[in-house]
CSV table of C-alpha atoms and ligand atoms in Angstrom, one decimal:
chain,number,residue,atom,x,y,z
A,1,UNK,CA,-13.3,-8.9,14.9
A,2,UNK,CA,-11.0,-11.5,16.5
A,3,UNK,CA,-7.3,-11.8,15.5
A,4,UNK,CA,-8.1,-15.3,14.4
A,5,UNK,CA,-9.9,-13.9,11.3
A,6,UNK,CA,-6.6,-12.5,10.0
A,7,UNK,CA,-4.3,-15.2,8.6
A,8,UNK,CA,-0.7,-15.5,9.7
A,9,UNK,CA,1.9,-13.7,7.5
A,10,UNK,CA,2.3,-15.8,4.4
A,11,UNK,CA,5.8,-15.3,2.8
A,12,UNK,CA,4.5,-16.4,-0.5
A,13,UNK,CA,2.1,-13.5,-0.9
A,14,UNK,CA,2.4,-11.5,-4.1
A,15,UNK,CA,4.0,-8.4,-2.4
A,16,UNK,CA,6.5,-10.5,-0.5
A,17,UNK,CA,7.5,-12.1,-3.8
A,18,UNK,CA,7.8,-8.6,-5.4
A,19,UNK,CA,10.0,-7.5,-2.5
A,20,UNK,CA,12.3,-10.5,-3.0
A,21,UNK,CA,12.5,-9.8,-6.7
A,22,UNK,CA,10.7,-13.0,-7.6
A,23,UNK,CA,8.0,-11.1,-9.4
A,24,UNK,CA,8.3,-8.0,-11.5
A,25,UNK,CA,6.7,-4.6,-10.7
A,26,UNK,CA,6.6,-1.2,-12.2
A,27,UNK,CA,8.8,0.5,-9.5
A,28,UNK,CA,8.2,4.1,-8.6
A,29,UNK,CA,10.5,4.4,-5.5
A,30,UNK,CA,12.6,2.3,-3.1
A,31,UNK,CA,14.5,3.0,0.0
A,32,UNK,CA,15.5,1.1,3.2
A,33,UNK,CA,12.0,1.1,4.5
A,34,UNK,CA,9.6,0.9,1.6
A,35,UNK,CA,9.0,-0.1,-2.0
A,36,UNK,CA,6.5,1.7,-4.2
A,37,UNK,CA,5.1,0.5,-7.5
A,38,UNK,CA,2.1,0.9,-9.8
A,39,UNK,CA,-1.0,-1.1,-9.1
A,40,UNK,CA,-1.6,-3.8,-11.7
A,41,UNK,CA,-5.3,-2.9,-12.0
A,42,UNK,CA,-5.4,0.9,-11.6
A,43,UNK,CA,-8.6,2.5,-10.2
A,44,UNK,CA,-7.4,6.1,-11.0
A,45,UNK,CA,-5.0,7.7,-13.5
A,46,UNK,CA,-2.4,7.4,-10.8
A,47,UNK,CA,-2.7,4.3,-8.5
A,48,UNK,CA,0.5,3.5,-6.7
A,49,UNK,CA,1.0,1.0,-3.8
A,50,UNK,CA,3.6,1.6,-1.1
A,51,UNK,CA,4.7,-1.4,1.0
A,52,UNK,CA,7.0,-1.7,3.9
A,53,UNK,CA,10.1,-3.9,3.8
A,54,UNK,CA,9.1,-6.2,6.6
A,55,UNK,CA,6.7,-9.1,7.3
A,56,UNK,CA,3.6,-7.0,8.3
A,57,UNK,CA,0.2,-8.4,7.5
A,58,UNK,CA,-1.9,-5.3,7.7
A,59,UNK,CA,-2.2,-1.8,9.2
A,60,UNK,CA,-3.0,-3.3,12.6
A,61,UNK,CA,0.1,-5.6,12.5
A,62,UNK,CA,2.3,-2.7,11.3
A,63,UNK,CA,1.0,-0.4,14.0
A,64,UNK,CA,1.6,-3.0,16.7
A,65,UNK,CA,4.9,-4.4,15.6
A,66,UNK,CA,6.9,-2.1,13.5
A,67,UNK,CA,9.8,-0.3,15.3
A,68,UNK,CA,9.6,3.5,15.4
A,69,UNK,CA,12.3,4.0,12.7
A,70,UNK,CA,10.3,1.8,10.3
A,71,UNK,CA,7.1,3.6,11.0
A,72,UNK,CA,8.7,7.0,10.3
A,73,UNK,CA,10.6,5.7,7.3
A,74,UNK,CA,7.6,4.1,5.8
A,75,UNK,CA,5.2,7.1,6.2
A,76,UNK,CA,8.0,9.5,5.0
A,77,UNK,CA,8.2,7.2,1.9
A,78,UNK,CA,4.4,7.5,1.3
A,79,UNK,CA,4.6,11.3,1.5
A,80,UNK,CA,7.7,11.4,-0.8
A,81,UNK,CA,6.1,9.1,-3.4
A,82,UNK,CA,3.0,11.3,-3.5
A,83,UNK,CA,5.1,14.5,-3.7
A,84,UNK,CA,7.3,13.0,-6.4
A,85,UNK,CA,4.3,12.0,-8.4
A,86,UNK,CA,3.3,15.6,-8.4
A,87,UNK,CA,0.2,15.1,-6.3
A,88,UNK,CA,0.7,17.5,-3.4
A,89,UNK,CA,-0.9,20.5,-5.0
A,90,UNK,CA,-4.0,18.9,-6.6
A,91,UNK,CA,-4.4,16.4,-3.8
A,92,UNK,CA,-4.7,12.6,-3.5
A,93,UNK,CA,-6.3,9.9,-1.5
A,94,UNK,CA,-4.5,7.2,0.6
A,95,UNK,CA,-6.3,4.0,1.6
A,96,UNK,CA,-5.2,1.0,3.6
A,97,UNK,CA,-7.5,-2.0,3.7
A,98,UNK,CA,-7.4,-4.1,6.8
A,99,UNK,CA,-8.9,-7.6,7.0
A,100,UNK,CA,-12.1,-9.0,5.6
A,101,UNK,CA,-14.5,-6.1,6.2
A,102,UNK,CA,-11.8,-3.7,4.8
A,103,UNK,CA,-11.7,-5.7,1.6
A,104,UNK,CA,-8.0,-6.6,2.0
A,105,UNK,CA,-6.9,-9.0,-0.7
A,106,UNK,CA,-3.1,-9.1,-0.3
A,107,UNK,CA,-2.0,-9.7,3.2
A,108,UNK,CA,1.2,-7.7,3.2
A,109,UNK,CA,0.5,-4.2,4.6
A,110,UNK,CA,0.2,-1.6,1.8
A,111,UNK,CA,-1.0,1.9,1.3
A,112,UNK,CA,-2.8,2.8,-1.9
A,113,UNK,CA,-2.2,6.3,-3.3
A,114,UNK,CA,-4.9,7.4,-5.7
A,115,UNK,CA,-4.5,10.6,-7.8
A,116,UNK,CA,-5.0,12.3,-11.1
A,117,UNK,CA,-8.7,13.0,-10.8
A,118,UNK,CA,-11.3,14.3,-8.5
A,119,UNK,CA,-12.7,11.7,-6.0
A,120,UNK,CA,-16.0,11.8,-4.3
A,121,UNK,CA,-16.1,12.6,-0.6
A,122,UNK,CA,-18.1,9.3,-0.1
A,123,UNK,CA,-15.6,7.0,1.5
A,124,UNK,CA,-17.5,3.7,1.9
A,125,UNK,CA,-15.9,2.1,-1.1
A,126,UNK,CA,-12.7,2.0,-3.1
A,127,UNK,CA,-12.3,4.5,-5.9
A,128,UNK,CA,-13.6,3.1,-9.1
A,129,UNK,CA,-12.6,3.7,-12.7
A,130,UNK,CA,-16.3,4.1,-13.5
A,131,UNK,CA,-17.2,6.7,-10.9
A,132,UNK,CA,-15.6,9.4,-8.8
A,133,UNK,CA,-15.7,7.2,-5.7
B,201,AMP,P1,-6.1,-4.7,-1.3
B,201,AMP,O1,-5.4,-5.9,-0.6
B,201,AMP,O2,-7.6,-5.0,-1.4
B,201,AMP,O3,-5.9,-3.4,-0.5
B,201,AMP,O4,-5.6,-4.5,-2.7
B,201,AMP,C1,-4.5,-5.2,-3.3
B,201,AMP,C2,-4.1,-4.5,-4.6
B,201,AMP,O5,-3.0,-5.2,-5.1
B,201,AMP,C3,-5.2,-4.5,-5.6
B,201,AMP,O6,-5.4,-3.1,-6.0
B,201,AMP,C4,-4.5,-5.2,-6.8
B,201,AMP,O7,-4.8,-4.7,-8.1
B,201,AMP,C5,-3.0,-5.1,-6.5
B,201,AMP,N1,-2.1,-6.1,-7.0
B,201,AMP,C6,-2.3,-7.4,-7.0
B,201,AMP,N2,-1.3,-8.1,-7.5
B,201,AMP,C7,-0.4,-7.1,-8.0
B,201,AMP,C8,0.8,-7.1,-8.7
B,201,AMP,N3,1.4,-8.2,-9.0
B,201,AMP,N4,1.4,-5.9,-9.0
B,201,AMP,C9,0.8,-4.8,-8.6
B,201,AMP,N5,-0.4,-4.7,-8.0
B,201,AMP,C10,-1.0,-5.8,-7.7
């Protein structure tokens, strides 16, 4: 897939607006690197999104452009959020959709944390409230 299939970072995207406090969210955690909040349409009993505090379109953009302290801070935040949600023992799934084939809808890099139920080992689709996917 060429880079031209990924739109440029749009500062009006919904997660950028949540970061700026222009839209509400059900906040779970915040630090210098990341903000975590409940997904508006949960696909599991626990479905939390973790987003970096920076203009990163996707996993590819984050991986290419984020400075090391941001990468470490962001991924530590993902781990902390899952731990604080009580998911470490029973387990959880993390997902980051990138681009059209990945099903990305919001073009501000984010990691989904799914927990609270058993999920199938089939990984070709997002978890669904109707099955154990
Ligand atoms: P995706 O870009 O496909 O990885 O998923 C975007 C996710 O953002 C979806 O799971 C949506 O339900 C979620 N979402 C969209 N708008 C909001 C919002 N205002 N607050 C919380 N979650 C949202």
